Amino acid sequence: MLESEQQSRTVALRAEALDKVFQVSGSARVTRGLHAVNHVSLTVGAGSVLGVVGESGSGKSTLIRLIAHLIPMTGGDLWLREIPVPRRLTRSALIRYRRRVQMIFQDPFSALNPYYPIQYQLERPLKNFRLVSGKGEMRDAVAKSLEEVGLAPAADYLMKRPHELSGGQRQRVVIARALIAQPEVILADEPTSMLDVSIRMSVLNVLERLQQDLGLSYIFVTHDLASARYLADHLLVMYAGEGVEGGQTADVVDEAAHPYTRLLLSAVPEPTREVPIGKPAVAGEPPDLAQLPTGCFFHPRCPQAMARCREEHPLPRTVKNEHWVACHLYG
Ligand code: SF4
């Protein structure tokens, strides 16, 4: 078997040096470049989950919008099953790409059309992607997708509108709508952050079961390291638009190398440790992405910052095996 063929079986999606710069207008009509994503590379294994974690403003949601082709990238390259994905896709290529790479949005209420019943909303991807040939097949596919996400019997939900469902049920419908397109990769943008704490775990369980049963690959974006640790086998930690640490979840969590990752971890509640309610994960504010600090972007907040950190931007270095970090404390 050719090496590229073998890789396409083990790697679902790969990105190299993705960049996104937004041009924003300031005073006196001066435009500035806002560096939302800086040279971010990632690999999602086939049937694996990559957790992308960081505070709000770290660029993680922009990153998956680039991968979803919802916004154009300023630089970088993307491969799906090791086939290059052009930066600009024709309409038909975009439809094919969107079928294979589906997105689950943070807010299930705004992700669903309030005027239409659930049945209509689940039939649309089947029609758009021409996945079924008749009404019977369509009915069966809709019922199966609802039952797969735990909304059974499906007949109880088909004619309901989004406002007639609970938050957890709405997010399950959004997951069903993504699944019905038979994707290979799911990009989940904070899928549980708008749900009550009591139902977050049940939605995470649904995502985990589907990933294992259907062999799906996920990029799971969250500010909550506890959920990422639960679901992901690999982690990418982002700060100020760039990746600062990555590797297998066990290595990143048990042997966190970057001071930012360590501070995020210190705010994760553990049964054996008391965490004051409302304690911010990291003291200070994230930087203005249009005026990034010199040197390491984290140096104004880093408890271990050295003189070198104010001048020199740290490059990624291997800690061990797949575990890497971008910090002057290493190497
Ligand atoms: Fe802290 Fe310096 Fe490492 Fe940046 S490079 S995280 S400032 S120690």
PDB file of C-alpha atoms and ligand atoms in Angstrom, residues 257-260 295-306 308-310 312-314 325-330, ligand 1:
ATOM      1  CA  ALA A 257       4.351  21.780  30.158  1.00  0.00           C
ATOM      2  CA  HIS A 258       3.082  25.279  29.253  1.00  0.00           C
ATOM      3  CA  PRO A 259       2.366  27.643  32.177  1.00  0.00           C
ATOM      4  CA  TYR A 260      -0.958  28.594  30.499  1.00  0.00           C
ATOM      5  CA  GLY A 295       8.055  37.896  22.328  1.00  0.00           C
ATOM      6  CA  CYS A 296       5.803  35.267  23.887  1.00  0.00           C
ATOM      7  CA  PHE A 297       2.174  36.425  23.641  1.00  0.00           C
ATOM      8  CA  PHE A 298       1.565  35.038  27.141  1.00  0.00           C
ATOM      9  CA  HIS A 299       4.416  36.884  28.870  1.00  0.00           C
ATOM     10  CA  PRO A 300       2.302  39.706  30.437  1.00  0.00           C
ATOM     11  CA  ARG A 301       0.303  37.049  32.348  1.00  0.00           C
ATOM     12  CA  CYS A 302       2.888  34.339  32.819  1.00  0.00           C
ATOM     13  CA  PRO A 303       4.069  33.682  36.397  1.00  0.00           C
ATOM     14  CA  GLN A 304       7.336  32.250  35.026  1.00  0.00           C
ATOM     15  CA  ALA A 305       8.159  34.941  32.439  1.00  0.00           C
ATOM     16  CA  MET A 306      11.873  35.709  31.951  1.00  0.00           C
ATOM     17  CA  ARG A 308      13.977  36.437  27.011  1.00  0.00           C
ATOM     18  CA  CYS A 309      10.184  35.906  26.927  1.00  0.00           C
ATOM     19  CA  ARG A 310       9.597  39.630  26.285  1.00  0.00           C
ATOM     20  CA  GLU A 312      11.782  36.229  21.512  1.00  0.00           C
ATOM     21  CA  HIS A 313       8.720  34.342  20.289  1.00  0.00           C
ATOM     22  CA  PRO A 314       8.954  30.690  21.422  1.00  0.00           C
ATOM     23  CA  VAL A 325       5.100  22.912  23.719  1.00  0.00           C
ATOM     24  CA  ALA A 326       5.992  26.456  22.628  1.00  0.00           C
ATOM     25  CA  CYS A 327       7.745  27.927  25.685  1.00  0.00           C
ATOM     26  CA  HIS A 328      11.272  29.096  26.513  1.00  0.00           C
ATOM     27  CA  LEU A 329      11.279  26.977  29.667  1.00  0.00           C
ATOM     28  CA  TYR A 330      11.988  24.007  27.368  1.00  0.00           C
TER      29      TYR A 330
HETATM   30 FE1  SF4 B   1       5.957  32.013  30.180  1.00  0.00          FE
HETATM   31 FE2  SF4 B   1       8.187  32.603  28.860  1.00  0.00          FE
HETATM   32 FE3  SF4 B   1       7.073  30.213  28.550  1.00  0.00          FE
HETATM   33 FE4  SF4 B   1       5.917  32.387  27.526  1.00  0.00          FE
HETATM   34  S1  SF4 B   1       7.894  31.534  26.939  1.00  0.00           S
HETATM   35  S2  SF4 B   1       4.932  30.769  28.629  1.00  0.00           S
HETATM   36  S3  SF4 B   1       6.365  33.906  29.091  1.00  0.00           S
HETATM   37  S4  SF4 B   1       7.939  31.060  30.425  1.00  0.00           S
END
